[in-house]
Each structure stands twice: as C-alpha cells, then as structure tokens.
Tab-separated table of C-alpha atoms in Angstrom:
chain	number	residue	atom	x	y	z
A	1	UNK	CA	30.101	-25.157	4.595
A	2	UNK	CA	26.549	-24.339	3.797
A	3	UNK	CA	23.701	-21.792	4.134
A	4	UNK	CA	20.027	-21.017	2.615
A	5	UNK	CA	19.833	-17.952	0.862
A	6	UNK	CA	16.691	-17.098	-0.802
A	7	UNK	CA	15.475	-20.385	-0.399
A	8	UNK	CA	18.524	-21.889	-1.751
A	9	UNK	CA	21.022	-24.602	-0.231
A	10	UNK	CA	24.456	-22.794	-1.161
A	11	UNK	CA	28.269	-23.463	0.023
A	12	UNK	CA	30.245	-20.564	0.923
A	13	UNK	CA	33.852	-20.014	2.535
A	14	UNK	CA	34.536	-19.072	6.179
A	15	UNK	CA	34.788	-15.269	7.098
A	16	UNK	CA	32.059	-14.382	3.974
A	17	UNK	CA	29.718	-11.486	6.016
A	18	UNK	CA	26.171	-10.480	4.459
A	19	UNK	CA	27.692	-7.488	3.329
A	20	UNK	CA	30.320	-9.292	1.413
A	21	UNK	CA	27.264	-11.996	0.239
A	22	UNK	CA	25.409	-9.419	-1.607
A	23	UNK	CA	28.689	-7.638	-3.388
A	24	UNK	CA	29.171	-11.121	-4.805
A	25	UNK	CA	26.070	-11.149	-5.892
A	26	UNK	CA	25.921	-8.002	-7.698
A	27	UNK	CA	23.110	-6.462	-4.709
A	28	UNK	CA	23.318	-2.907	-3.864
A	29	UNK	CA	22.703	-2.711	-0.015
A	30	UNK	CA	20.938	0.278	0.113
A	31	UNK	CA	18.058	-1.173	-1.581
A	32	UNK	CA	17.041	-4.446	0.225
A	33	UNK	CA	16.345	-5.870	3.520
A	34	UNK	CA	17.861	-8.794	5.011
A	35	UNK	CA	16.162	-11.432	7.170
A	36	UNK	CA	18.666	-13.461	9.494
A	37	UNK	CA	17.233	-17.132	10.960
A	38	UNK	CA	13.871	-15.132	10.719
A	39	UNK	CA	15.127	-11.643	12.675
A	40	UNK	CA	15.616	-8.392	10.407
A	41	UNK	CA	18.761	-7.748	10.027
A	42	UNK	CA	19.786	-4.024	10.628
A	43	UNK	CA	21.306	-2.622	7.410
A	44	UNK	CA	24.232	-1.449	9.408
A	45	UNK	CA	25.177	-5.096	10.403
A	46	UNK	CA	25.692	-6.350	7.164
A	47	UNK	CA	29.501	-5.830	7.103
A	48	UNK	CA	29.668	-7.321	10.655
A	49	UNK	CA	27.541	-9.983	10.304
A	50	UNK	CA	29.499	-13.423	9.703
A	51	UNK	CA	27.516	-16.107	7.761
A	52	UNK	CA	27.503	-19.579	9.704
A	53	UNK	CA	26.652	-23.015	8.924
A	54	UNK	CA	23.369	-23.728	8.880
A	55	UNK	CA	22.183	-19.967	8.154
A	56	UNK	CA	18.929	-18.986	6.649
A	57	UNK	CA	19.049	-15.710	4.869
A	58	UNK	CA	16.427	-13.805	3.132
A	59	UNK	CA	17.260	-10.800	0.905
A	60	UNK	CA	14.176	-8.790	0.144
A	61	UNK	CA	13.682	-5.860	-2.042
A	62	UNK	CA	10.652	-3.667	-2.963
A	63	UNK	CA	8.338	-4.637	-6.149
A	64	UNK	CA	5.387	-3.161	-7.579
A	65	UNK	CA	2.247	-3.585	-5.780
A	66	UNK	CA	-0.681	-2.260	-4.716
B	1	UNK	CA	-10.516	27.063	1.359
B	2	UNK	CA	-7.666	25.031	2.186
B	3	UNK	CA	-8.129	21.003	2.158
B	4	UNK	CA	-5.415	18.984	2.547
B	5	UNK	CA	-5.159	15.320	3.688
B	6	UNK	CA	-3.982	14.231	7.105
B	7	UNK	CA	-2.388	11.274	7.682
B	8	UNK	CA	-0.181	10.368	10.868
B	9	UNK	CA	0.754	13.942	10.926
B	10	UNK	CA	1.836	14.637	7.491
B	11	UNK	CA	-0.402	17.121	5.058
B	12	UNK	CA	-0.807	15.704	1.551
B	13	UNK	CA	-2.783	17.622	-1.229
B	14	UNK	CA	-3.559	14.559	-2.707
B	15	UNK	CA	-6.468	12.134	-1.734
B	16	UNK	CA	-5.422	9.357	-4.879
B	17	UNK	CA	-3.303	7.118	-3.283
B	18	UNK	CA	-1.841	4.742	-6.206
B	19	UNK	CA	0.001	1.338	-6.302
B	20	UNK	CA	3.031	0.169	-8.536
B	21	UNK	CA	1.575	-3.090	-9.289
B	22	UNK	CA	0.820	-4.788	-12.380
B	23	UNK	CA	2.760	-2.765	-14.938
B	24	UNK	CA	3.883	-4.188	-18.395
B	25	UNK	CA	7.032	-1.757	-18.179
B	26	UNK	CA	7.746	-0.207	-14.889
B	27	UNK	CA	9.396	2.799	-16.327
B	28	UNK	CA	5.949	4.109	-16.872
B	29	UNK	CA	5.435	4.291	-13.169
B	30	UNK	CA	6.877	8.128	-12.820
B	31	UNK	CA	4.676	9.180	-15.281
B	32	UNK	CA	1.563	7.615	-14.086
B	33	UNK	CA	2.479	9.302	-10.424
B	34	UNK	CA	3.076	12.481	-11.861
B	35	UNK	CA	0.110	12.879	-14.544
B	36	UNK	CA	-2.279	11.477	-11.154
B	37	UNK	CA	-0.094	13.951	-8.868
B	38	UNK	CA	-0.359	10.971	-6.264
B	39	UNK	CA	1.819	12.129	-3.252
B	40	UNK	CA	1.395	8.231	-1.257
B	41	UNK	CA	2.596	5.383	-3.268
B	42	UNK	CA	2.228	1.514	-2.335
B	43	UNK	CA	5.156	-1.259	-3.120
B	44	UNK	CA	5.301	-5.017	-1.966
B	45	UNK	CA	8.140	-6.743	-0.306
B	46	UNK	CA	9.806	-9.879	-2.068
B	47	UNK	CA	12.539	-11.969	-2.451
B	48	UNK	CA	14.945	-10.736	-4.625
B	49	UNK	CA	15.745	-13.106	-7.497
B	50	UNK	CA	19.626	-13.315	-8.090
B	51	UNK	CA	19.295	-14.327	-11.930
B	52	UNK	CA	17.573	-11.203	-12.682
B	53	UNK	CA	19.322	-7.799	-12.510
B	54	UNK	CA	16.503	-5.468	-12.726
B	55	UNK	CA	15.662	-2.206	-10.769
B	56	UNK	CA	14.003	-2.068	-7.447
B	57	UNK	CA	10.656	-0.407	-8.421
B	58	UNK	CA	11.794	2.428	-6.059
B	59	UNK	CA	13.654	3.621	-8.461
B	60	UNK	CA	10.695	4.469	-10.870
B	61	UNK	CA	8.979	6.374	-8.125
B	62	UNK	CA	9.810	9.933	-7.391
B	63	UNK	CA	11.807	11.166	-4.251
B	64	UNK	CA	9.453	13.707	-2.452
B	65	UNK	CA	6.845	10.331	-2.636
B	66	UNK	CA	5.889	8.665	0.903
B	67	UNK	CA	6.379	5.361	0.500
B	68	UNK	CA	3.650	3.007	1.744
B	69	UNK	CA	4.680	-1.008	1.753
B	70	UNK	CA	2.317	-3.208	1.956
B	71	UNK	CA	2.416	-6.523	3.665
B	72	UNK	CA	1.042	-8.569	0.630
B	73	UNK	CA	2.092	-12.184	0.516
B	74	UNK	CA	1.133	-12.362	4.565
B	75	UNK	CA	-1.310	-15.060	5.630
B	76	UNK	CA	-0.882	-14.708	9.374
B	77	UNK	CA	-0.354	-11.506	11.241
B	78	UNK	CA	2.902	-12.603	12.271
B	79	UNK	CA	4.101	-12.883	8.535
B	80	UNK	CA	2.845	-9.123	8.133
B	81	UNK	CA	4.837	-8.051	10.859
B	82	UNK	CA	7.869	-10.049	10.004
B	83	UNK	CA	7.100	-7.888	6.033
B	84	UNK	CA	6.722	-4.662	7.844
B	85	UNK	CA	10.217	-4.704	9.876
B	86	UNK	CA	12.373	-6.068	7.370
B	87	UNK	CA	10.262	-3.083	5.086
B	88	UNK	CA	11.207	-0.528	7.610
B	89	UNK	CA	14.775	-1.303	7.751
B	90	UNK	CA	14.738	-0.813	3.767
B	91	UNK	CA	14.652	2.977	4.785
B	92	UNK	CA	11.689	4.542	3.117
B	93	UNK	CA	10.105	5.146	6.498
B	94	UNK	CA	7.828	4.089	8.884
B	95	UNK	CA	4.402	2.975	6.717
B	96	UNK	CA	2.530	-0.060	6.427
B	97	UNK	CA	-0.411	-1.204	5.128
B	98	UNK	CA	-1.521	-4.303	6.623
B	99	UNK	CA	-2.525	-6.916	3.757
B	100	UNK	CA	-3.025	-10.226	5.428
B	101	UNK	CA	-5.186	-12.748	2.713
B	102	UNK	CA	-5.395	-16.450	3.289
B	103	UNK	CA	-8.472	-16.312	1.205
B	104	UNK	CA	-7.038	-17.595	-2.604
B	105	UNK	CA	-10.529	-17.307	-4.696
B	106	UNK	CA	-11.595	-13.794	-3.588
B	107	UNK	CA	-8.620	-12.538	-1.956
B	108	UNK	CA	-10.907	-10.788	0.864
B	109	UNK	CA	-8.269	-9.955	4.249
B	110	UNK	CA	-8.505	-11.645	7.503
B	111	UNK	CA	-9.934	-8.923	9.718
B	112	UNK	CA	-8.637	-10.464	12.795
B	113	UNK	CA	-5.070	-11.141	11.646
B	114	UNK	CA	-4.860	-7.707	10.183
B	115	UNK	CA	-5.960	-6.253	13.511
B	116	UNK	CA	-3.340	-8.158	15.449
B	117	UNK	CA	-0.926	-6.777	13.621
B	118	UNK	CA	-2.286	-3.334	13.885
B	119	UNK	CA	-1.510	-3.538	17.425
B	120	UNK	CA	2.123	-5.077	17.255
B	121	UNK	CA	2.691	-2.632	14.364
B	122	UNK	CA	1.679	0.805	16.126
B	123	UNK	CA	3.451	-0.343	19.092
B	124	UNK	CA	6.787	-0.558	17.557
B	125	UNK	CA	5.855	2.895	16.064
B	126	UNK	CA	4.848	1.975	12.533
B	127	UNK	CA	2.385	4.295	11.069
B	128	UNK	CA	-0.233	1.811	10.484
B	129	UNK	CA	-2.779	1.432	7.751
B	130	UNK	CA	-4.856	-1.784	7.854
B	131	UNK	CA	-6.718	-3.110	4.594
B	132	UNK	CA	-10.026	-4.363	5.803
B	133	UNK	CA	-13.653	-5.929	4.818
B	134	UNK	CA	-15.753	-3.534	6.035
B	135	UNK	CA	-17.117	-3.767	9.487
B	136	UNK	CA	-17.595	-1.254	11.666
B	137	UNK	CA	-16.448	-2.960	14.781
B	138	UNK	CA	-13.519	-4.018	13.864
B	139	UNK	CA	-12.696	-0.538	11.997
B	140	UNK	CA	-13.489	0.935	15.467
B	141	UNK	CA	-10.982	-1.544	16.883
B	142	UNK	CA	-8.344	-0.909	14.044
B	143	UNK	CA	-8.765	2.982	15.238
B	144	UNK	CA	-8.767	2.319	18.808
B	145	UNK	CA	-5.111	0.420	18.164
B	146	UNK	CA	-3.691	3.265	16.292
B	147	UNK	CA	-4.243	2.845	12.877
B	148	UNK	CA	-3.790	6.101	11.118
B	149	UNK	CA	-6.048	5.351	8.832
B	150	UNK	CA	-8.959	2.130	8.416
B	151	UNK	CA	-8.878	1.143	4.594
B	152	UNK	CA	-12.217	-0.802	3.770
B	153	UNK	CA	-12.380	-2.579	-0.138
B	154	UNK	CA	-14.804	-1.704	-2.457
B	155	UNK	CA	-14.726	-4.753	-3.672
B	156	UNK	CA	-12.182	-7.428	-4.213
B	157	UNK	CA	-9.466	-6.586	-4.959
B	158	UNK	CA	-8.445	-6.210	-8.876
B	159	UNK	CA	-11.854	-6.971	-9.509
B	160	UNK	CA	-13.222	-3.303	-10.832
B	161	UNK	CA	-16.459	-3.648	-9.715
B	162	UNK	CA	-17.014	-0.881	-7.779
B	163	UNK	CA	-17.996	-0.030	-4.361
B	164	UNK	CA	-19.896	-2.473	-3.443
B	165	UNK	CA	-19.894	-2.218	-0.129
B	166	UNK	CA	-21.438	1.174	-0.221
B	167	UNK	CA	-23.116	1.274	2.624
B	168	UNK	CA	-20.813	-0.198	5.226
B	169	UNK	CA	-17.939	2.289	4.078
B	170	UNK	CA	-20.833	5.058	4.481
B	171	UNK	CA	-21.503	4.208	7.921
B	172	UNK	CA	-17.478	3.398	8.705
B	173	UNK	CA	-17.026	7.345	7.460
B	174	UNK	CA	-20.202	8.689	9.276
B	175	UNK	CA	-18.985	6.371	12.732
B	176	UNK	CA	-15.386	6.485	13.005
B	177	UNK	CA	-12.870	9.111	13.587
B	178	UNK	CA	-10.084	8.199	12.126
B	179	UNK	CA	-9.425	8.642	7.848
B	180	UNK	CA	-11.531	6.187	5.702
B	181	UNK	CA	-9.170	5.037	2.363
B	182	UNK	CA	-11.493	3.243	-0.217
B	183	UNK	CA	-9.109	0.807	-1.178
B	184	UNK	CA	-9.589	-2.320	-3.835
B	185	UNK	CA	-12.292	-2.310	-6.519
B	186	UNK	CA	-12.421	0.862	-7.870
B	187	UNK	CA	-12.070	0.039	-11.547
B	188	UNK	CA	-13.456	3.519	-13.136
B	189	UNK	CA	-12.990	7.486	-12.456
B	190	UNK	CA	-17.133	7.415	-11.424
B	191	UNK	CA	-16.461	4.908	-8.613
B	192	UNK	CA	-13.292	6.853	-6.955
B	193	UNK	CA	-15.376	9.991	-7.416
B	194	UNK	CA	-18.448	8.814	-5.457
B	195	UNK	CA	-16.367	7.515	-2.777
B	196	UNK	CA	-14.957	10.996	-2.731
B	197	UNK	CA	-18.337	12.085	-2.535
B	198	UNK	CA	-19.450	10.214	0.098
B	199	UNK	CA	-16.771	11.384	2.221
B	200	UNK	CA	-14.147	9.234	2.201
B	201	UNK	CA	-10.642	11.150	2.945
B	202	UNK	CA	-9.140	9.285	-0.143
B	203	UNK	CA	-9.122	6.281	-1.883
B	204	UNK	CA	-6.181	3.910	-3.432
B	205	UNK	CA	-6.685	2.221	-6.499
B	206	UNK	CA	-3.890	0.412	-8.891
B	207	UNK	CA	-5.537	-2.119	-11.179
B	208	UNK	CA	-7.653	0.530	-12.753
B	209	UNK	CA	-5.083	2.686	-13.730
B	210	UNK	CA	-2.354	-0.226	-14.459
B	211	UNK	CA	-4.478	-2.606	-16.206
B	212	UNK	CA	-6.238	-0.083	-18.623
B	213	UNK	CA	-5.561	0.416	-22.749
B	214	UNK	CA	-4.255	3.660	-21.748
B	215	UNK	CA	-2.596	4.341	-17.744
B	216	UNK	CA	-1.475	7.737	-18.175
B	217	UNK	CA	-4.554	9.040	-19.718
B	218	UNK	CA	-6.729	6.612	-17.096
B	219	UNK	CA	-4.231	8.157	-14.242
B	220	UNK	CA	-5.322	11.700	-15.388
B	221	UNK	CA	-9.090	10.540	-15.208
B	222	UNK	CA	-8.889	9.748	-11.896
B	223	UNK	CA	-6.773	12.029	-10.736
B	224	UNK	CA	-9.806	14.670	-12.123
B	225	UNK	CA	-12.412	12.382	-10.521
B	226	UNK	CA	-10.791	12.176	-6.904
B	227	UNK	CA	-11.258	16.132	-6.898
B	228	UNK	CA	-14.681	16.731	-8.280
B	229	UNK	CA	-15.729	14.243	-6.236
B	230	UNK	CA	-14.008	16.120	-2.959
B	231	UNK	CA	-15.316	19.288	-4.215
B	232	UNK	CA	-18.634	17.870	-4.605
B	233	UNK	CA	-18.460	16.627	-0.898
B	234	UNK	CA	-17.349	20.073	0.073
B	235	UNK	CA	-19.598	21.975	-1.224
B	236	UNK	CA	-22.637	20.007	0.239
B	237	UNK	CA	-25.271	18.394	-2.154
B	238	UNK	CA	-28.498	19.724	-2.425
B	239	UNK	CA	-31.508	17.780	-0.777
B	240	UNK	CA	-33.138	15.211	-2.814
B	241	UNK	CA	-37.099	16.058	-3.493
B	242	UNK	CA	-39.553	15.180	-5.696
B	243	UNK	CA	-39.752	17.927	-7.879
B	244	UNK	CA	-38.513	21.366	-7.482
B	245	UNK	CA	-38.846	23.534	-10.487
B	246	UNK	CA	-35.246	25.886	-11.378
B	247	UNK	CA	-36.946	28.177	-13.579
B	248	UNK	CA	-40.098	30.232	-11.910
B	249	UNK	CA	-43.220	28.336	-12.146
B	250	UNK	CA	-45.609	31.924	-13.257
B	251	UNK	CA	-46.742	31.684	-16.612
B	252	UNK	CA	-44.745	32.963	-19.166
B	253	UNK	CA	-46.869	36.607	-19.560
B	254	UNK	CA	-47.793	36.611	-15.925
C-alpha cells in the first residue's frame, strides 16, 4: 500500500494515522497544516485519521515571506 | 493625540508591517521586528522538506505579534483559498494576505482572481488583505467584498523602485473608505515616508530591509521614516506657493 506525501510516493503499513506519520517524520504537529486529498485536515483529527491506500497528503509549515 | 492603526477590529501602534522573507539568517528576524517596532509580520506557507530539520519561521517572531500569512505561490483564486484555509488551521489567527500571481516576469498580481479569493474568504470569516495592482474600481470592489484593507503595490515586488504608482494610490486613499496599505516596491525609507505623507494607513515591506547591508539599521530607518511621514500627514502640510518670505520683508533699518 502506498500514498503520496508532499509529492513523493511512500509505502506504509496499515493502521498508520496522519498523527503517527508526523511523529515518524519527527514533525511537531503544532506547527504544520495538513491537506488530505485536497481538503484541509483539522489538527484535532490528525490522530484519528487513518491513511488509506492512494491518499495524497501535503504537510505545510510557515516559512519566511513578504 | 491618540493615533492608532485600526485593522480588522484591532488597534495597532505601528504603521510599519514587515515581511519575514529573504533573510540569509532567519534568527535575525526577532531583532528586526523589535527594532522596527512593528506589530504585524507576514509569513508564507510551503510544503515541509522532511530532509531538513529547520525551525518554523514562527519561532523567530515574538508571540505578541499579529501573523499575516500570505498566499504566495497561488496562481488562481482557488489555490489562494486553499492556502488560506491551511494557514488558518495552523493556528495563528484568521488573517490572510491574498497574493495571486501568474506573471512570472514582473510578478504583478491578478486583480480579478484576487477579488474572487477575497469574496470567498471574507464569507468564511477571514480578515482579508488583498495585495493588488493599484486600480480604483477593483479596490472599491475588494472593499465592498469586505476586505479589511486594500494593499496596492508601489512597484513590482522586490524591485525597490519606490512609489511608481503614486497617483493611483493617492486617488485610492482619497476615495476608498478602507485602510490603504502600500505593499511592494518600497526600497528606501524616503519611499515609505512619502506613502505615509500621502495618507496611507500603513506600509508593508520586506526586501528593502532583508536585502540591505545592515538590516537592523535599515529597520530602524524605516521605523523613523514611517513615523515621520505619519506625523507630517497628521500635522497638515503648508500650501505650495510661488514664494513666501519666512522673515519680515521690511528693510533692515525701517
């Protein structure tokens, strides 16, 4: 099973949640925003949202900008 | 005399808004913000690079500052709306600077797409700050759509050319009932001062400070320039005449 995260095809094990994925990537969930298949995923749903085969996940954070 | 900037129902003392981009070392941003004494700081949203463990730019911005995420990278209203929604979910409030750009050469914003995004996001409860090419009719439409302020450009982003669009900005300040924030093109403190003298509510700049040889000193210069321009505007300028002596015109011994 695989999904796309930030444009990269990635393999995953069943049962992985978005919150679990962020922890695996050592990303603080408090500083990121997540898009799941083009929709905004609320932060309080990270840990209860399972990743499904073919999902397209984008993880964003704030960077310097004008 | 009490003078504050009122934006989206909030009062601010500073009329200088700064961007957090283009710094070679982002750890300097805190000192820049403190020296410029600004209350509002812009940031951008990008995908996380999982190979880099760098800090979020937010960690360099003092907590009491208002964060204004921009929608840079958006080429359509739809993309801008998406960026705004994700930015809000990160949890630094509901402000958003709409920036929709398709023009890769001059980086000029697309006013129509910007208006569309403004209309959608106002309805979703955002405080919307559209960055636009100076245009009275479009500025009016953005104000009518509920924009918290309208942000016409002085010159192309990062060009440092100053207020090339001065007359249209002047007309917008005169005719629109929303705050006008001059955004982009301001390269020197004198440009910022001039915008404030014209009655702009505020100025937003980034490159002029970030790309200067001494960003901290430049931040201080812009703080002083914005304050001077505002005070001049509030004081009211003496009229322009052909000539008018400052000293008595009678002969010295009369």
